[in-house]
Amino acid sequence: MAAPARGRLDPRSRILLVVIVSLAVMSPDGLRFVPAALALGTALALTDRAWRRAGALAAAGAAMFAGGWLTPLWWPHPITAVIALACQFTIRFVATVGVAAHLIATTSPTALSAGLRAAHAPRPIAVTLAVMLRFFPVVAGEAAAVADAMRLGGLAGAGGLARHPIRALERFAVPMIAASLRASEDLSASALVRGLGSRRRPSAMIPPRFTWADPAAGLALAALAALSWWARPLA
Amino acid sequence: MIRLKGVSWTYAHASQPSLRGVDLHIRPGEVVALCGASGCGKSTLLRVMNGLIPHFHIDGALTGTVEVDGLDTTRAELDELGLVIGAVLQHPRRQFFTDSVPEELAFAMENFGFPPAEIRARVADLGGPLAAVVGPRARLRQLSGGLQQQVAIAAATAHRPRVLLLDEPSSNLSADAVRRLAGTVASLREAGLTMVLAEHRLRYLRDLVDRVVVLRDGAIDVEWSGAQFRAVSDAALERLGLRGEVRPVALAPITAVGASVDAGADAREPAPAGDAAFAVTGGAASGDAGGADLELVGVRCRLGGRLVLDVERARFEAGRVTAVRGPNGAGKTTLARIVAGLQRCAGQVRRGGRVLGRRQRQRLTAVVMQDVQRQLFADTVEGEIELAGARGPAGSDARSVLAALDLLDLAERHPLSLSGGQQQRLVVAAARVAGRRIVIFDEPSSGVDRRHLRSIADQIRQAAAPANTVLLISHDDDLIALAADRQLTLGPPRPGGIGRPDGIGRPDGIGRQNR
């Protein structure tokens, strides 16, 4: 039984990709890199066959572009100016999240941990990030279940949130935290007795290894960055 | 192999110790079952053996000594203990660190630094038989409870520990899956592994255990050798609050047709239009002339592009409890979500012949979730009931409902401070005050003893009493035998089954005729 193929890039390349895109997009002159980052995120989603993610990313990028650049041209007004500012700020996060989603979707917690170890990251960081990656779906699952319970209890809805925002948030957060803590306790106990965080030097079933895809992705990223710098879209 | 001397443990903030002066010696290769009523200290004893007490559960007072394979568990590091002890928790899906079978099997070996080639060889060795059943790319969350349990045991033993501890491995398993679990335990016993199992169900271990230890209030109450245990009657087990033989239960099926309806268990020939079987009538048990039966008509649901539920017609009678059965992945949860209005689907859900929209179904339905903590929103028990009453019919009296469910003394307590059983009763009470007509119980008996099983069955029966429709999703044959009147058995939608959505019916054309 072979380990499933979870993406062709080495985990270290995927991590590096997220770091580089985040730094570029969030820098003071980062808007010029946003279209390239959005295109990269969409292309990665398509290679993952994650059609919904690809569609959502493209749609979110298009909506932010419309709100941030087209709407003020169509109707110059203080309201559209505020919307434009919000969209121009948010589109950077959309671009970063699009690339990070590829890392999360294609990298298992153990592969991430092995990749970080191979990159000589301190072990506490490798273990912590692996646990975080495993814990995301747990929290998401618990949040969805609490939201369902609120819907059935007639406690969900915009009306209640607008009238009593603190109470609505409390009703959501308290059961979600309680359920997440319970789930995380089992997960932590099981991982600890199976050696997670052990003082022994961990190994990997399939040690991370660079292939031709990694330098190819690096070249493509450099080309996209150069094109963005030269063309100055959105800047 | 395992030696406990005078072990006592009190959790922080607990008024009573969970273990009291436990002396136990387990020899190499021995298979020991720990049993007793819920809360008797079984799981705590396992935590003491694998070192989670005191290394993970650090707040509490431990006295006495615990040795496993010569290691003092209070002094040894958890990873030292992990090398010699494999552990399987009660809910396998909660303990998986990855989402693929090979990665999960490799997890402990990677952490303990085994050479990659050895890890791959062990994974191929252990994973081969699993791959034949589940496929090499199967996702762990999509496996049935029985297969998840097999993966959890394989993952706990992949690094070849000398001791295996299992916490209620048969809870949430159907009778068939329990038989497969017995086979796995037998093969590990053959391999010479020392095993300790905390269990409520004992009979599947009849020919496998060397000793049975019955705990009561944290202390050893009774010890039977394997031969003595085999001679103990079910009645004697019942007196101790223990579960006996797990017998497959076959209830009368509800009227149901569809590709998801298990052909062997429940399938009925499709009803022609106007057939009395699907005609609108009142609840048979309640005599409700207004017609409160719940019907699914042409219900089909796809998730991620995959057809997960296809029910051409199904009727759930009001005033009765219908058990929804079938393996994981058969669409039980999807069916419950559709009935509750939480899941979009094609087709109709009707009550008393009237089509209900999703919002209407949400207002009519209460779901008692497996983890009821998720559905408790108020600061006090009474507040929870008042919150439900604010959205229910006028005139419901919170205190009388609390009294009926034995919760009145707890009215001022925070709901999250209650025990699991009390929380479950509170959610049932809230559903009753809110006037919900459809009540769905989702695996309510996970890891409970015989006495609590009866109490849960009573709750379910009471929920059905006022002409409500009650659905019970469960793998627990003991609970189904006590609480359910009818059953609907689901399976993965059969290609070409009745009601196939692409219009291609069975060769006899029944599928097309039925659309």
JSON list of N, CA and C in Angstrom, two decimals, chain A residues 1-2 5-6 108-110 134 142 145 148 150-153 155 171 175 178 185-187 190 192-196 198-205, chain B residues 56-57 77 79 82-83 89 94-97 102-104 107-108 110-111 113-114 116 119-120 131 137 337 362 367 369 373-374 377 387 391 436:
[
{"chain": "A", "resi": 1, "resn": "MET", "atom": "N", "xyz": [0.86, -1.19, 0.00]},
{"chain": "A", "resi": 1, "resn": "MET", "atom": "CA", "xyz": [0.00, 0.00, 0.00]},
{"chain": "A", "resi": 1, "resn": "MET", "atom": "C", "xyz": [0.89, 1.24, 0.00]},
{"chain": "A", "resi": 2, "resn": "ALA", "atom": "N", "xyz": [0.91, 1.95, -1.11]},
{"chain": "A", "resi": 2, "resn": "ALA", "atom": "CA", "xyz": [1.77, 3.12, -1.21]},
{"chain": "A", "resi": 2, "resn": "ALA", "atom": "C", "xyz": [1.09, 4.33, -0.61]},
{"chain": "A", "resi": 5, "resn": "ALA", "atom": "N", "xyz": [-0.26, 10.03, -3.51]},
{"chain": "A", "resi": 5, "resn": "ALA", "atom": "CA", "xyz": [0.42, 11.20, -4.06]},
{"chain": "A", "resi": 5, "resn": "ALA", "atom": "C", "xyz": [-0.37, 12.43, -3.64]},
{"chain": "A", "resi": 6, "resn": "ARG", "atom": "N", "xyz": [0.29, 13.38, -3.00]},
{"chain": "A", "resi": 6, "resn": "ARG", "atom": "CA", "xyz": [-0.44, 14.54, -2.49]},
{"chain": "A", "resi": 6, "resn": "ARG", "atom": "C", "xyz": [0.14, 15.82, -3.07]},
{"chain": "A", "resi": 108, "resn": "SER", "atom": "N", "xyz": [-0.14, 16.67, 3.99]},
{"chain": "A", "resi": 108, "resn": "SER", "atom": "CA", "xyz": [-0.64, 16.08, 5.23]},
{"chain": "A", "resi": 108, "resn": "SER", "atom": "C", "xyz": [0.18, 16.62, 6.39]},
{"chain": "A", "resi": 109, "resn": "PRO", "atom": "N", "xyz": [-0.35, 16.55, 7.62]},
{"chain": "A", "resi": 109, "resn": "PRO", "atom": "CA", "xyz": [0.42, 17.05, 8.77]},
{"chain": "A", "resi": 109, "resn": "PRO", "atom": "C", "xyz": [1.80, 16.39, 8.88]},
{"chain": "A", "resi": 110, "resn": "THR", "atom": "N", "xyz": [1.86, 15.08, 8.60]},
{"chain": "A", "resi": 110, "resn": "THR", "atom": "CA", "xyz": [3.17, 14.41, 8.74]},
{"chain": "A", "resi": 110, "resn": "THR", "atom": "C", "xyz": [4.13, 14.85, 7.63]},
{"chain": "A", "resi": 134, "resn": "ARG", "atom": "N", "xyz": [-3.51, 19.75, 11.47]},
{"chain": "A", "resi": 134, "resn": "ARG", "atom": "CA", "xyz": [-4.46, 18.68, 11.77]},
{"chain": "A", "resi": 134, "resn": "ARG", "atom": "C", "xyz": [-5.69, 19.22, 12.49]},
{"chain": "A", "resi": 142, "resn": "GLU", "atom": "N", "xyz": [-16.39, 21.21, 14.06]},
{"chain": "A", "resi": 142, "resn": "GLU", "atom": "CA", "xyz": [-17.16, 21.57, 15.25]},
{"chain": "A", "resi": 142, "resn": "GLU", "atom": "C", "xyz": [-17.95, 22.85, 15.01]},
{"chain": "A", "resi": 145, "resn": "ALA", "atom": "N", "xyz": [-20.99, 22.05, 13.04]},
{"chain": "A", "resi": 145, "resn": "ALA", "atom": "CA", "xyz": [-22.00, 21.34, 13.84]},
{"chain": "A", "resi": 145, "resn": "ALA", "atom": "C", "xyz": [-22.73, 22.30, 14.78]},
{"chain": "A", "resi": 148, "resn": "ASP", "atom": "N", "xyz": [-25.14, 24.34, 12.78]},
{"chain": "A", "resi": 148, "resn": "ASP", "atom": "CA", "xyz": [-26.33, 23.53, 12.49]},
{"chain": "A", "resi": 148, "resn": "ASP", "atom": "C", "xyz": [-27.26, 23.52, 13.71]},
{"chain": "A", "resi": 150, "resn": "MET", "atom": "N", "xyz": [-27.47, 25.69, 16.08]},
{"chain": "A", "resi": 150, "resn": "MET", "atom": "CA", "xyz": [-28.08, 27.01, 16.26]},
{"chain": "A", "resi": 150, "resn": "MET", "atom": "C", "xyz": [-29.22, 27.22, 15.27]},
{"chain": "A", "resi": 151, "resn": "ARG", "atom": "N", "xyz": [-29.01, 26.75, 14.04]},
{"chain": "A", "resi": 151, "resn": "ARG", "atom": "CA", "xyz": [-30.05, 26.88, 13.02]},
{"chain": "A", "resi": 151, "resn": "ARG", "atom": "C", "xyz": [-31.30, 26.12, 13.47]},
{"chain": "A", "resi": 152, "resn": "LEU", "atom": "N", "xyz": [-31.11, 24.89, 13.97]},
{"chain": "A", "resi": 152, "resn": "LEU", "atom": "CA", "xyz": [-32.26, 24.09, 14.41]},
{"chain": "A", "resi": 152, "resn": "LEU", "atom": "C", "xyz": [-32.91, 24.72, 15.64]},
{"chain": "A", "resi": 153, "resn": "GLY", "atom": "N", "xyz": [-32.10, 25.38, 16.48]},
{"chain": "A", "resi": 153, "resn": "GLY", "atom": "CA", "xyz": [-32.65, 26.00, 17.67]},
{"chain": "A", "resi": 153, "resn": "GLY", "atom": "C", "xyz": [-33.26, 27.36, 17.40]},
{"chain": "A", "resi": 155, "resn": "LEU", "atom": "N", "xyz": [-31.61, 29.96, 16.59]},
{"chain": "A", "resi": 155, "resn": "LEU", "atom": "CA", "xyz": [-30.73, 30.98, 17.15]},
{"chain": "A", "resi": 155, "resn": "LEU", "atom": "C", "xyz": [-29.82, 31.61, 16.10]},
{"chain": "A", "resi": 171, "resn": "ARG", "atom": "N", "xyz": [-23.11, 32.51, 22.19]},
{"chain": "A", "resi": 171, "resn": "ARG", "atom": "CA", "xyz": [-23.82, 31.24, 21.99]},
{"chain": "A", "resi": 171, "resn": "ARG", "atom": "C", "xyz": [-23.12, 30.36, 20.97]},
{"chain": "A", "resi": 175, "resn": "PRO", "atom": "N", "xyz": [-20.12, 26.69, 23.05]},
{"chain": "A", "resi": 175, "resn": "PRO", "atom": "CA", "xyz": [-20.18, 25.25, 22.72]},
{"chain": "A", "resi": 175, "resn": "PRO", "atom": "C", "xyz": [-19.10, 24.82, 21.73]},
{"chain": "A", "resi": 178, "resn": "ALA", "atom": "N", "xyz": [-15.93, 24.30, 23.72]},
{"chain": "A", "resi": 178, "resn": "ALA", "atom": "CA", "xyz": [-16.05, 23.11, 24.57]},
{"chain": "A", "resi": 178, "resn": "ALA", "atom": "C", "xyz": [-15.90, 21.83, 23.74]},
{"chain": "A", "resi": 185, "resn": "GLU", "atom": "N", "xyz": [-8.44, 16.88, 22.90]},
{"chain": "A", "resi": 185, "resn": "GLU", "atom": "CA", "xyz": [-7.83, 16.10, 23.98]},
{"chain": "A", "resi": 185, "resn": "GLU", "atom": "C", "xyz": [-7.54, 14.67, 23.50]},
{"chain": "A", "resi": 186, "resn": "ASP", "atom": "N", "xyz": [-8.51, 14.07, 22.82]},
{"chain": "A", "resi": 186, "resn": "ASP", "atom": "CA", "xyz": [-8.31, 12.71, 22.29]},
{"chain": "A", "resi": 186, "resn": "ASP", "atom": "C", "xyz": [-7.15, 12.70, 21.29]},
{"chain": "A", "resi": 187, "resn": "LEU", "atom": "N", "xyz": [-7.16, 13.71, 20.40]},
{"chain": "A", "resi": 187, "resn": "LEU", "atom": "CA", "xyz": [-6.14, 13.77, 19.36]},
{"chain": "A", "resi": 187, "resn": "LEU", "atom": "C", "xyz": [-4.75, 13.91, 19.97]},
{"chain": "A", "resi": 190, "resn": "SER", "atom": "N", "xyz": [-3.63, 10.65, 21.81]},
{"chain": "A", "resi": 190, "resn": "SER", "atom": "CA", "xyz": [-3.25, 9.59, 20.87]},
{"chain": "A", "resi": 190, "resn": "SER", "atom": "C", "xyz": [-1.91, 9.89, 20.21]},
{"chain": "A", "resi": 192, "resn": "LEU", "atom": "N", "xyz": [0.54, 11.80, 21.39]},
{"chain": "A", "resi": 192, "resn": "LEU", "atom": "CA", "xyz": [1.66, 11.75, 22.34]},
{"chain": "A", "resi": 192, "resn": "LEU", "atom": "C", "xyz": [2.09, 10.32, 22.62]},
{"chain": "A", "resi": 193, "resn": "VAL", "atom": "N", "xyz": [1.11, 9.41, 22.81]},
{"chain": "A", "resi": 193, "resn": "VAL", "atom": "CA", "xyz": [1.51, 8.03, 23.09]},
{"chain": "A", "resi": 193, "resn": "VAL", "atom": "C", "xyz": [2.09, 7.35, 21.85]},
{"chain": "A", "resi": 194, "resn": "ARG", "atom": "N", "xyz": [1.88, 7.96, 20.68]},
{"chain": "A", "resi": 194, "resn": "ARG", "atom": "CA", "xyz": [2.52, 7.42, 19.47]},
{"chain": "A", "resi": 194, "resn": "ARG", "atom": "C", "xyz": [3.77, 8.23, 19.11]},
{"chain": "A", "resi": 195, "resn": "GLY", "atom": "N", "xyz": [4.31, 8.94, 20.10]},
{"chain": "A", "resi": 195, "resn": "GLY", "atom": "CA", "xyz": [5.66, 9.49, 19.94]},
{"chain": "A", "resi": 195, "resn": "GLY", "atom": "C", "xyz": [5.75, 10.89, 19.37]},
{"chain": "A", "resi": 196, "resn": "LEU", "atom": "N", "xyz": [4.62, 11.58, 19.13]},
{"chain": "A", "resi": 196, "resn": "LEU", "atom": "CA", "xyz": [4.73, 12.94, 18.60]},
{"chain": "A", "resi": 196, "resn": "LEU", "atom": "C", "xyz": [5.47, 13.81, 19.62]},
{"chain": "A", "resi": 198, "resn": "SER", "atom": "N", "xyz": [8.49, 13.34, 20.45]},
{"chain": "A", "resi": 198, "resn": "SER", "atom": "CA", "xyz": [9.48, 12.50, 21.15]},
{"chain": "A", "resi": 198, "resn": "SER", "atom": "C", "xyz": [10.89, 13.08, 21.01]},
{"chain": "A", "resi": 199, "resn": "ARG", "atom": "N", "xyz": [11.75, 12.75, 21.98]},
{"chain": "A", "resi": 199, "resn": "ARG", "atom": "CA", "xyz": [13.13, 13.23, 21.91]},
{"chain": "A", "resi": 199, "resn": "ARG", "atom": "C", "xyz": [13.93, 12.51, 20.84]},
{"chain": "A", "resi": 200, "resn": "ARG", "atom": "N", "xyz": [13.40, 11.38, 20.38]},
{"chain": "A", "resi": 200, "resn": "ARG", "atom": "CA", "xyz": [14.10, 10.64, 19.34]},
{"chain": "A", "resi": 200, "resn": "ARG", "atom": "C", "xyz": [14.08, 11.43, 18.03]},
{"chain": "A", "resi": 201, "resn": "ARG", "atom": "N", "xyz": [15.04, 11.17, 17.16]},
{"chain": "A", "resi": 201, "resn": "ARG", "atom": "CA", "xyz": [15.09, 11.87, 15.88]},
{"chain": "A", "resi": 201, "resn": "ARG", "atom": "C", "xyz": [14.06, 11.24, 14.95]},
{"chain": "A", "resi": 202, "resn": "PRO", "atom": "N", "xyz": [13.02, 11.97, 14.54]},
{"chain": "A", "resi": 202, "resn": "PRO", "atom": "CA", "xyz": [11.99, 11.36, 13.72]},
{"chain": "A", "resi": 202, "resn": "PRO", "atom": "C", "xyz": [12.50, 11.05, 12.32]},
{"chain": "A", "resi": 203, "resn": "SER", "atom": "N", "xyz": [11.83, 10.14, 11.65]},
{"chain": "A", "resi": 203, "resn": "SER", "atom": "CA", "xyz": [12.16, 9.83, 10.26]},
{"chain": "A", "resi": 203, "resn": "SER", "atom": "C", "xyz": [10.90, 10.04, 9.43]},
{"chain": "A", "resi": 204, "resn": "ALA", "atom": "N", "xyz": [10.99, 9.72, 8.14]},
{"chain": "A", "resi": 204, "resn": "ALA", "atom": "CA", "xyz": [9.82, 9.89, 7.27]},
{"chain": "A", "resi": 204, "resn": "ALA", "atom": "C", "xyz": [9.69, 8.66, 6.38]},
{"chain": "A", "resi": 205, "resn": "MET", "atom": "N", "xyz": [8.45, 8.17, 6.22]},
{"chain": "A", "resi": 205, "resn": "MET", "atom": "CA", "xyz": [8.23, 7.01, 5.36]},
{"chain": "A", "resi": 205, "resn": "MET", "atom": "C", "xyz": [8.75, 7.32, 3.94]},
{"chain": "B", "resi": 56, "resn": "PHE", "atom": "N", "xyz": [-0.06, 13.41, 30.99]},
{"chain": "B", "resi": 56, "resn": "PHE", "atom": "CA", "xyz": [-0.96, 14.23, 30.18]},
{"chain": "B", "resi": 56, "resn": "PHE", "atom": "C", "xyz": [-2.05, 14.85, 31.05]},
{"chain": "B", "resi": 57, "resn": "HIS", "atom": "N", "xyz": [-2.67, 14.00, 31.87]},
{"chain": "B", "resi": 57, "resn": "HIS", "atom": "CA", "xyz": [-3.64, 14.51, 32.85]},
{"chain": "B", "resi": 57, "resn": "HIS", "atom": "C", "xyz": [-2.84, 14.82, 34.11]},
{"chain": "B", "resi": 77, "resn": "GLU", "atom": "N", "xyz": [9.43, 8.64, 30.39]},
{"chain": "B", "resi": 77, "resn": "GLU", "atom": "CA", "xyz": [8.84, 9.62, 29.48]},
{"chain": "B", "resi": 77, "resn": "GLU", "atom": "C", "xyz": [7.73, 8.94, 28.68]},
{"chain": "B", "resi": 79, "resn": "ASP", "atom": "N", "xyz": [7.22, 8.93, 25.53]},
{"chain": "B", "resi": 79, "resn": "ASP", "atom": "CA", "xyz": [7.67, 8.24, 24.31]},
{"chain": "B", "resi": 79, "resn": "ASP", "atom": "C", "xyz": [8.32, 6.91, 24.63]},
{"chain": "B", "resi": 82, "resn": "GLY", "atom": "N", "xyz": [5.43, 4.80, 25.04]},
{"chain": "B", "resi": 82, "resn": "GLY", "atom": "CA", "xyz": [4.77, 4.59, 23.75]},
{"chain": "B", "resi": 82, "resn": "GLY", "atom": "C", "xyz": [5.44, 3.50, 22.92]},
{"chain": "B", "resi": 83, "resn": "LEU", "atom": "N", "xyz": [6.75, 3.33, 23.12]},
{"chain": "B", "resi": 83, "resn": "LEU", "atom": "CA", "xyz": [7.45, 2.28, 22.36]},
{"chain": "B", "resi": 83, "resn": "LEU", "atom": "C", "xyz": [7.00, 0.88, 22.77]},
{"chain": "B", "resi": 89, "resn": "LEU", "atom": "N", "xyz": [-7.98, 4.51, 21.41]},
{"chain": "B", "resi": 89, "resn": "LEU", "atom": "CA", "xyz": [-8.99, 5.22, 22.18]},
{"chain": "B", "resi": 89, "resn": "LEU", "atom": "C", "xyz": [-10.39, 4.81, 21.71]},
{"chain": "B", "resi": 94, "resn": "ARG", "atom": "N", "xyz": [-11.39, 10.20, 16.08]},
{"chain": "B", "resi": 94, "resn": "ARG", "atom": "CA", "xyz": [-10.86, 11.36, 16.79]},
{"chain": "B", "resi": 94, "resn": "ARG", "atom": "C", "xyz": [-9.37, 11.25, 17.06]},
{"chain": "B", "resi": 95, "resn": "GLN", "atom": "N", "xyz": [-8.80, 10.07, 16.89]},
{"chain": "B", "resi": 95, "resn": "GLN", "atom": "CA", "xyz": [-7.40, 9.91, 17.22]},
{"chain": "B", "resi": 95, "resn": "GLN", "atom": "C", "xyz": [-6.51, 9.87, 15.98]},
{"chain": "B", "resi": 96, "resn": "PHE", "atom": "N", "xyz": [-7.12, 9.84, 14.79]},
{"chain": "B", "resi": 96, "resn": "PHE", "atom": "CA", "xyz": [-6.29, 9.81, 13.59]},
{"chain": "B", "resi": 96, "resn": "PHE", "atom": "C", "xyz": [-5.58, 11.15, 13.41]},
{"chain": "B", "resi": 97, "resn": "PHE", "atom": "N", "xyz": [-4.29, 11.07, 13.14]},
{"chain": "B", "resi": 97, "resn": "PHE", "atom": "CA", "xyz": [-3.53, 12.31, 12.95]},
{"chain": "B", "resi": 97, "resn": "PHE", "atom": "C", "xyz": [-3.44, 12.67, 11.47]},
{"chain": "B", "resi": 102, "resn": "PRO", "atom": "N", "xyz": [-1.97, 4.66, 4.80]},
{"chain": "B", "resi": 102, "resn": "PRO", "atom": "CA", "xyz": [-0.52, 4.45, 4.94]},
{"chain": "B", "resi": 102, "resn": "PRO", "atom": "C", "xyz": [0.13, 5.44, 5.89]},
{"chain": "B", "resi": 103, "resn": "GLU", "atom": "N", "xyz": [-0.27, 6.71, 5.80]},
{"chain": "B", "resi": 103, "resn": "GLU", "atom": "CA", "xyz": [0.35, 7.72, 6.68]},
{"chain": "B", "resi": 103, "resn": "GLU", "atom": "C", "xyz": [0.02, 7.46, 8.14]},
{"chain": "B", "resi": 104, "resn": "GLU", "atom": "N", "xyz": [-1.22, 7.01, 8.39]},
{"chain": "B", "resi": 104, "resn": "GLU", "atom": "CA", "xyz": [-1.61, 6.73, 9.77]},
{"chain": "B", "resi": 104, "resn": "GLU", "atom": "C", "xyz": [-0.83, 5.53, 10.31]},
{"chain": "B", "resi": 107, "resn": "PHE", "atom": "N", "xyz": [2.69, 6.66, 11.19]},
{"chain": "B", "resi": 107, "resn": "PHE", "atom": "CA", "xyz": [2.84, 7.81, 12.09]},
{"chain": "B", "resi": 107, "resn": "PHE", "atom": "C", "xyz": [3.75, 7.51, 13.30]},
{"chain": "B", "resi": 108, "resn": "ALA", "atom": "N", "xyz": [3.46, 6.45, 14.04]},
{"chain": "B", "resi": 108, "resn": "ALA", "atom": "CA", "xyz": [4.24, 6.16, 15.25]},
{"chain": "B", "resi": 108, "resn": "ALA", "atom": "C", "xyz": [5.68, 5.80, 14.88]},
{"chain": "B", "resi": 110, "resn": "GLU", "atom": "N", "xyz": [7.40, 6.75, 12.33]},
{"chain": "B", "resi": 110, "resn": "GLU", "atom": "CA", "xyz": [8.13, 7.97, 11.95]},
{"chain": "B", "resi": 110, "resn": "GLU", "atom": "C", "xyz": [8.56, 8.75, 13.19]},
{"chain": "B", "resi": 111, "resn": "ASN", "atom": "N", "xyz": [7.64, 8.88, 14.13]},
{"chain": "B", "resi": 111, "resn": "ASN", "atom": "CA", "xyz": [7.96, 9.64, 15.35]},
{"chain": "B", "resi": 111, "resn": "ASN", "atom": "C", "xyz": [9.06, 8.97, 16.16]},
{"chain": "B", "resi": 113, "resn": "GLY", "atom": "N", "xyz": [11.43, 7.26, 14.88]},
{"chain": "B", "resi": 113, "resn": "GLY", "atom": "CA", "xyz": [12.68, 7.28, 14.12]},
{"chain": "B", "resi": 113, "resn": "GLY", "atom": "C", "xyz": [13.04, 5.96, 13.47]},
{"chain": "B", "resi": 114, "resn": "PHE", "atom": "N", "xyz": [12.07, 5.13, 13.10]},
{"chain": "B", "resi": 114, "resn": "PHE", "atom": "CA", "xyz": [12.38, 3.89, 12.39]},
{"chain": "B", "resi": 114, "resn": "PHE", "atom": "C", "xyz": [12.98, 4.23, 11.02]},
{"chain": "B", "resi": 116, "resn": "PRO", "atom": "N", "xyz": [13.34, 4.57, 7.11]},
{"chain": "B", "resi": 116, "resn": "PRO", "atom": "CA", "xyz": [12.26, 4.68, 6.11]},
{"chain": "B", "resi": 116, "resn": "PRO", "atom": "C", "xyz": [11.94, 3.36, 5.41]},
{"chain": "B", "resi": 119, "resn": "ILE", "atom": "N", "xyz": [9.86, 1.26, 7.62]},
{"chain": "B", "resi": 119, "resn": "ILE", "atom": "CA", "xyz": [8.50, 1.81, 7.73]},
{"chain": "B", "resi": 119, "resn": "ILE", "atom": "C", "xyz": [7.69, 1.38, 6.50]},
{"chain": "B", "resi": 120, "resn": "ARG", "atom": "N", "xyz": [8.30, 1.55, 5.33]},
{"chain": "B", "resi": 120, "resn": "ARG", "atom": "CA", "xyz": [7.56, 1.21, 4.10]},
{"chain": "B", "resi": 120, "resn": "ARG", "atom": "C", "xyz": [7.21, -0.28, 4.07]},
{"chain": "B", "resi": 131, "resn": "ALA", "atom": "N", "xyz": [-5.84, -2.42, 2.17]},
{"chain": "B", "resi": 131, "resn": "ALA", "atom": "CA", "xyz": [-5.98, -1.84, 0.83]},
{"chain": "B", "resi": 131, "resn": "ALA", "atom": "C", "xyz": [-6.92, -2.67, -0.03]},
{"chain": "B", "resi": 137, "resn": "ARG", "atom": "N", "xyz": [-6.29, 4.58, -1.95]},
{"chain": "B", "resi": 137, "resn": "ARG", "atom": "CA", "xyz": [-6.40, 6.03, -1.77]},
{"chain": "B", "resi": 137, "resn": "ARG", "atom": "C", "xyz": [-7.57, 6.42, -0.87]},
{"chain": "B", "resi": 337, "resn": "ARG", "atom": "N", "xyz": [-29.93, 14.85, 8.00]},
{"chain": "B", "resi": 337, "resn": "ARG", "atom": "CA", "xyz": [-29.76, 16.28, 7.70]},
{"chain": "B", "resi": 337, "resn": "ARG", "atom": "C", "xyz": [-30.83, 16.77, 6.73]},
{"chain": "B", "resi": 362, "resn": "GLN", "atom": "N", "xyz": [-36.64, 22.77, 9.65]},
{"chain": "B", "resi": 362, "resn": "GLN", "atom": "CA", "xyz": [-35.74, 23.19, 10.75]},
{"chain": "B", "resi": 362, "resn": "GLN", "atom": "C", "xyz": [-36.55, 23.56, 11.99]},
{"chain": "B", "resi": 367, "resn": "VAL", "atom": "N", "xyz": [-32.57, 17.63, 16.83]},
{"chain": "B", "resi": 367, "resn": "VAL", "atom": "CA", "xyz": [-31.58, 16.57, 16.67]},
{"chain": "B", "resi": 367, "resn": "VAL", "atom": "C", "xyz": [-30.81, 16.45, 17.97]},
{"chain": "B", "resi": 369, "resn": "MET", "atom": "N", "xyz": [-27.62, 15.34, 19.15]},
{"chain": "B", "resi": 369, "resn": "MET", "atom": "CA", "xyz": [-26.35, 14.97, 18.52]},
{"chain": "B", "resi": 369, "resn": "MET", "atom": "C", "xyz": [-25.56, 14.01, 19.40]},
{"chain": "B", "resi": 373, "resn": "GLN", "atom": "N", "xyz": [-22.75, 18.55, 23.69]},
{"chain": "B", "resi": 373, "resn": "GLN", "atom": "CA", "xyz": [-22.17, 19.83, 24.12]},
{"chain": "B", "resi": 373, "resn": "GLN", "atom": "C", "xyz": [-22.35, 20.91, 23.06]},
{"chain": "B", "resi": 374, "resn": "ARG", "atom": "N", "xyz": [-22.43, 20.47, 21.80]},
{"chain": "B", "resi": 374, "resn": "ARG", "atom": "CA", "xyz": [-22.53, 21.44, 20.71]},
{"chain": "B", "resi": 374, "resn": "ARG", "atom": "C", "xyz": [-23.86, 22.17, 20.70]},
{"chain": "B", "resi": 377, "resn": "PHE", "atom": "N", "xyz": [-26.62, 26.19, 24.81]},
{"chain": "B", "resi": 377, "resn": "PHE", "atom": "CA", "xyz": [-26.26, 27.59, 24.56]},
{"chain": "B", "resi": 377, "resn": "PHE", "atom": "C", "xyz": [-26.44, 28.52, 25.74]},
{"chain": "B", "resi": 387, "resn": "LEU", "atom": "N", "xyz": [-35.00, 29.21, 26.89]},
{"chain": "B", "resi": 387, "resn": "LEU", "atom": "CA", "xyz": [-34.60, 29.59, 25.53]},
{"chain": "B", "resi": 387, "resn": "LEU", "atom": "C", "xyz": [-35.38, 28.78, 24.51]},
{"chain": "B", "resi": 391, "resn": "ARG", "atom": "N", "xyz": [-39.31, 29.83, 21.81]},
{"chain": "B", "resi": 391, "resn": "ARG", "atom": "CA", "xyz": [-39.58, 29.58, 20.39]},
{"chain": "B", "resi": 391, "resn": "ARG", "atom": "C", "xyz": [-40.63, 28.49, 20.21]},
{"chain": "B", "resi": 436, "resn": "ARG", "atom": "N", "xyz": [-41.13, 20.30, 19.24]},
{"chain": "B", "resi": 436, "resn": "ARG", "atom": "CA", "xyz": [-40.63, 19.69, 17.99]},
{"chain": "B", "resi": 436, "resn": "ARG", "atom": "C", "xyz": [-41.38, 18.39, 17.71]}
]
